[in-house]
mmCIF file of C-alpha atoms in Angstrom:
data_model
loop_
_atom_site.group_PDB
_atom_site.id
_atom_site.type_symbol
_atom_site.label_atom_id
_atom_site.label_comp_id
_atom_site.label_asym_id
_atom_site.label_seq_id
_atom_site.Cartn_x
_atom_site.Cartn_y
_atom_site.Cartn_z
ATOM 1 C CA MET A 254 150.975 102.944 141.641
ATOM 2 C CA TYR A 255 150.808 102.936 137.800
ATOM 3 C CA VAL A 256 147.899 102.055 135.626
ATOM 4 C CA PRO A 257 147.874 102.182 131.731
ATOM 5 C CA LYS A 258 145.517 104.014 130.610
ATOM 6 C CA GLU A 259 144.328 100.763 127.909
ATOM 7 C CA SER A 260 143.944 98.454 131.095
ATOM 8 C CA GLN A 261 141.444 100.697 133.381
ATOM 9 C CA PRO A 262 137.441 100.717 132.704
ATOM 10 C CA LYS A 263 136.083 102.603 130.714
ATOM 11 C CA GLN A 264 134.392 105.427 132.579
ATOM 12 C CA GLY A 265 130.993 106.974 131.102
ATOM 13 C CA GLY A 266 127.497 106.378 130.670
ATOM 14 C CA GLY A 267 125.425 105.726 127.820
ATOM 15 C CA ALA A 268 122.261 103.798 126.642
ATOM 16 C CA GLY A 269 122.732 100.779 124.002
ATOM 17 C CA LYS A 270 124.389 97.260 123.588
ATOM 18 C CA VAL A 271 127.664 96.549 123.075
ATOM 19 C CA ARG A 272 128.938 94.613 121.172
ATOM 20 C CA ASP A 273 132.060 94.115 119.865
ATOM 21 C CA GLY A 274 133.524 95.487 116.402
ATOM 22 C CA GLU A 275 135.193 93.792 113.254
ATOM 23 C CA LYS A 276 138.001 96.782 113.239
ATOM 24 C CA GLY A 277 138.615 96.553 117.069
ATOM 25 C CA GLY A 278 137.033 98.009 120.648
ATOM 26 C CA LYS A 279 133.396 97.293 121.811
ATOM 27 C CA ARG A 280 130.359 99.298 119.831
ATOM 28 C CA LYS A 281 127.681 101.202 122.372
ATOM 29 C CA ILE A 282 124.955 101.165 119.919
ATOM 30 C CA VAL A 283 122.954 104.401 120.836
ATOM 31 C CA ALA A 284 120.860 104.643 117.531
ATOM 32 C CA GLN A 285 119.708 101.590 114.466
ATOM 33 C CA ASN A 286 117.778 102.993 111.712
ATOM 34 C CA LYS A 287 115.571 99.523 111.341
ATOM 35 C CA LYS A 288 113.178 101.137 108.452
ATOM 36 C CA ALA A 289 116.480 101.449 106.497
ATOM 37 C CA ARG A 290 116.959 98.048 106.303
ATOM 38 C CA HIS A 291 113.165 96.922 105.690
ATOM 39 C CA ASP A 292 113.421 99.329 102.410
ATOM 40 C CA TYR A 293 116.501 99.250 100.790
ATOM 41 C CA ALA A 294 118.830 96.410 100.007
ATOM 42 C CA ILE A 295 122.155 97.243 101.495
ATOM 43 C CA ILE A 296 125.586 96.940 99.275
ATOM 44 C CA ASP A 297 128.282 98.158 100.916
ATOM 45 C CA THR A 298 128.345 99.370 104.585
ATOM 46 C CA TYR A 299 131.267 102.584 105.551
ATOM 47 C CA GLU A 300 132.051 103.456 109.311
ATOM 48 C CA ALA A 301 132.023 107.364 110.024
ATOM 49 C CA GLY A 302 133.475 109.787 111.985
ATOM 50 C CA ILE A 303 130.879 112.840 112.953
ATOM 51 C CA VAL A 304 131.677 116.223 114.160
ATOM 52 C CA LEU A 305 128.840 116.864 116.828
ATOM 53 C CA THR A 306 129.277 120.078 119.113
ATOM 54 C CA GLY A 307 128.954 119.546 122.862
ATOM 55 C CA THR A 308 125.146 119.024 123.696
ATOM 56 C CA GLU A 309 125.184 116.791 120.502
ATOM 57 C CA VAL A 310 127.598 114.312 122.066
ATOM 58 C CA LYS A 311 125.785 114.555 126.050
ATOM 59 C CA SER A 312 122.170 113.850 124.427
ATOM 60 C CA LEU A 313 123.959 110.880 122.501
ATOM 61 C CA ARG A 314 124.980 109.291 125.171
ATOM 62 C CA GLU A 315 120.846 109.522 126.457
ATOM 63 C CA GLY A 316 120.118 107.348 123.636
ATOM 64 C CA ARG A 317 117.790 109.924 122.073
ATOM 65 C CA THR A 318 117.951 109.621 118.880
ATOM 66 C CA SER A 319 116.454 108.453 115.486
ATOM 67 C CA LEU A 320 118.008 108.074 111.762
ATOM 68 C CA THR A 321 114.240 107.043 110.547
ATOM 69 C CA ASP A 322 114.024 109.670 107.465
ATOM 70 C CA GLY A 323 118.208 110.652 107.604
ATOM 71 C CA PHE A 324 120.402 109.828 104.070
ATOM 72 C CA VAL A 325 123.822 111.252 103.153
ATOM 73 C CA HIS A 326 124.508 113.756 100.615
ATOM 74 C CA ILE A 327 128.165 114.286 98.800
ATOM 75 C CA ASP A 328 128.687 118.308 98.695
ATOM 76 C CA ARG A 329 131.670 119.374 96.393
ATOM 77 C CA GLY A 330 133.810 116.456 97.777
ATOM 78 C CA GLU A 331 132.190 116.719 101.900
ATOM 79 C CA ALA A 332 129.429 113.658 103.372
ATOM 80 C CA TRP A 333 126.907 115.585 104.857
ATOM 81 C CA LEU A 334 123.665 113.796 107.739
ATOM 82 C CA HIS A 335 121.065 114.818 107.108
ATOM 83 C CA ASN A 336 117.520 114.452 108.756
ATOM 84 C CA ALA A 337 118.982 112.869 111.459
ATOM 85 C CA HIS A 338 117.290 113.155 114.705
ATOM 86 C CA ILE A 339 119.386 114.431 118.255
ATOM 87 C CA PRO A 340 117.204 115.920 119.902
ATOM 88 C CA GLU A 341 118.455 119.226 122.336
ATOM 89 C CA TYR A 342 120.259 118.521 125.432
ATOM 90 C CA HIS A 343 117.629 119.005 128.234
ATOM 91 C CA GLN A 344 120.444 120.901 130.863
ATOM 92 C CA GLY A 345 122.105 122.557 127.923
ATOM 93 C CA SER A 346 121.398 126.228 127.500
ATOM 94 C CA TRP A 347 121.643 129.288 124.792
ATOM 95 C CA THR A 348 124.621 126.738 123.731
ATOM 96 C CA ASN A 349 121.911 123.795 122.326
ATOM 97 C CA HIS A 350 122.042 122.482 118.858
ATOM 98 C CA SER A 351 119.366 122.676 116.228
ATOM 99 C CA ALA A 352 118.041 119.085 115.906
ATOM 100 C CA ARG A 353 118.037 118.298 112.386
ATOM 101 C CA ARG A 354 121.033 120.531 111.396
ATOM 102 C CA LYS A 355 123.114 118.387 108.848
ATOM 103 C CA ARG A 356 126.138 117.292 110.384
ATOM 104 C CA LYS A 357 129.596 116.461 108.370
ATOM 105 C CA LEU A 358 130.648 112.591 108.243
ATOM 106 C CA LEU A 359 134.690 111.462 108.363
ATOM 107 C CA LEU A 360 135.672 109.121 105.443
ATOM 108 C CA HIS A 361 138.662 108.798 103.222
ATOM 109 C CA ARG A 362 139.051 110.849 100.049
ATOM 110 C CA GLU A 363 138.455 107.236 97.812
ATOM 111 C CA GLU A 364 135.364 106.189 99.972
ATOM 112 C CA ILE A 365 133.889 109.513 99.986
ATOM 113 C CA ASP A 366 134.990 109.675 96.011
ATOM 114 C CA LYS A 367 133.663 105.869 95.473
ATOM 115 C CA LEU A 368 130.077 106.498 97.201
ATOM 116 C CA GLU A 369 129.693 109.504 94.874
ATOM 117 C CA SER A 370 129.986 108.502 91.607
ATOM 118 C CA LYS A 371 127.898 105.022 93.262
ATOM 119 C CA ALA A 372 125.077 107.351 94.074
ATOM 120 C CA GLN A 373 124.369 108.576 90.578
ATOM 121 C CA GLU A 374 123.493 105.563 89.887
ATOM 122 C CA THR A 375 119.714 105.537 89.014
ATOM 123 C CA GLY A 376 118.280 104.037 92.530
ATOM 124 C CA HIS A 377 121.500 104.690 94.591
ATOM 125 C CA THR A 378 121.296 106.418 97.787
ATOM 126 C CA ILE A 379 123.294 106.210 100.743
ATOM 127 C CA VAL A 380 121.463 105.968 104.150
ATOM 128 C CA PRO A 381 122.475 105.787 107.687
ATOM 129 C CA LEU A 382 122.234 102.552 109.286
ATOM 130 C CA ALA A 383 123.232 103.082 113.006
ATOM 131 C CA LEU A 384 124.333 105.347 115.477
ATOM 132 C CA TYR A 385 127.648 104.678 118.173
ATOM 133 C CA PHE A 386 130.591 105.683 120.323
ATOM 134 C CA ARG A 387 133.199 103.344 119.475
ATOM 135 C CA ASP A 388 136.305 104.138 122.010
ATOM 136 C CA GLY A 389 134.512 107.050 123.240
ATOM 137 C CA ARG A 390 134.007 108.194 119.802
ATOM 138 C CA ALA A 391 130.614 109.047 117.766
ATOM 139 C CA LYS A 392 130.436 107.065 114.840
ATOM 140 C CA ALA A 393 127.525 106.733 112.107
ATOM 141 C CA GLU A 394 127.352 102.870 110.087
ATOM 142 C CA ILE A 395 126.251 104.488 106.492
ATOM 143 C CA ALA A 396 125.465 102.329 103.983
ATOM 144 C CA LEU A 397 124.756 102.529 100.067
ATOM 145 C CA ALA A 398 122.012 101.307 99.364
ATOM 146 C CA ARG A 399 119.160 100.310 96.479
ATOM 147 C CA GLY A 400 115.647 101.027 96.625
ATOM 148 C CA LYS A 401 113.605 97.874 96.906
ATOM 149 C CA LYS A 402 110.340 97.081 95.281
ATOM 150 C CA GLU A 403 106.647 97.094 97.166
ATOM 151 C CA TYR A 404 107.692 92.752 96.082
ATOM 152 C CA ASP A 405 110.758 92.884 97.492
ATOM 153 C CA LYS A 406 109.808 94.047 100.656
ATOM 154 C CA ARG A 407 107.012 91.445 100.934
ATOM 155 C CA GLN A 408 109.714 88.505 99.957
ATOM 156 C CA THR A 409 111.888 89.812 102.814
ATOM 157 C CA LEU A 410 109.638 89.584 104.831
ATOM 158 C CA ARG A 411 107.939 85.982 104.188
ATOM 159 C CA GLU A 412 111.704 85.059 104.551
ATOM 160 C CA LYS A 413 111.851 86.102 107.273
ATOM 161 C CA GLN A 414 108.883 84.353 109.069
ATOM 162 C CA ASP A 415 110.276 80.639 107.185
ATOM 163 C CA ARG A 416 112.909 81.276 109.118
ATOM 164 C CA ARG A 417 111.449 82.110 112.201
ATOM 165 C CA GLU A 418 109.185 78.966 111.836
ATOM 166 C CA SER A 419 111.305 76.619 110.401
ATOM 167 C CA ASP A 420 113.942 77.160 113.845
ATOM 168 C CA ARG A 421 111.264 77.330 116.137
ATOM 169 C CA ALA A 422 110.011 73.956 114.413
ATOM 170 C CA ILE A 423 113.953 72.427 115.184
ATOM 171 C CA ALA A 424 114.067 73.889 118.660
ATOM 172 C CA ALA A 425 110.352 71.686 119.574
ATOM 173 C CA ALA A 426 112.427 68.908 117.984
ATOM 174 C CA LYS A 427 115.531 69.048 119.515
ATOM 175 C CA ARG A 428 113.464 69.009 123.150
ATOM 176 C CA ARG A 429 111.321 66.304 122.012
ATOM 177 C CA GLN A 430 114.822 64.645 121.799
ATOM 178 C CA ARG A 431 115.677 65.623 124.790
ATOM 179 C CA GLY A 432 112.285 64.625 126.794
ATOM 180 C CA ALA A 433 112.280 60.915 125.176
#
């Protein structure tokens, strides 16, 4: 019996959370850059494809990667991801990749031009936020960001802590109300 490809279950392993994406398809998150969200104020986000070799894809599916020191640089009209650590595939041979090589990002020309002009402004940079698989293709979520000052970081942490405390108080009040 013929079953259309769209209705067949997805094959393949991989580590990470699965969540619905905005543009359709499931996102299987491989790595997130939490440090970037702490150190930068995110202005705008973009989804970009990544040009990878076979062993890089296999290593990504194992979920052992780091974006902590990563950044995006635009050179001659092309976006490049630098310092993203995708470790060598342990079962790879001489075909293995370099762990910190620069990788080309696939974006539309208008997006690259917009990012390049904004990144040249003082205090702005382009940082990777996440690596994930969508419909079997490796994608990177990158963001145009502005660096935070130390007092901005403290203010953000304070707001986060206040929000957490208020949520706890509301939850405790609801528990008391149900118990009474």
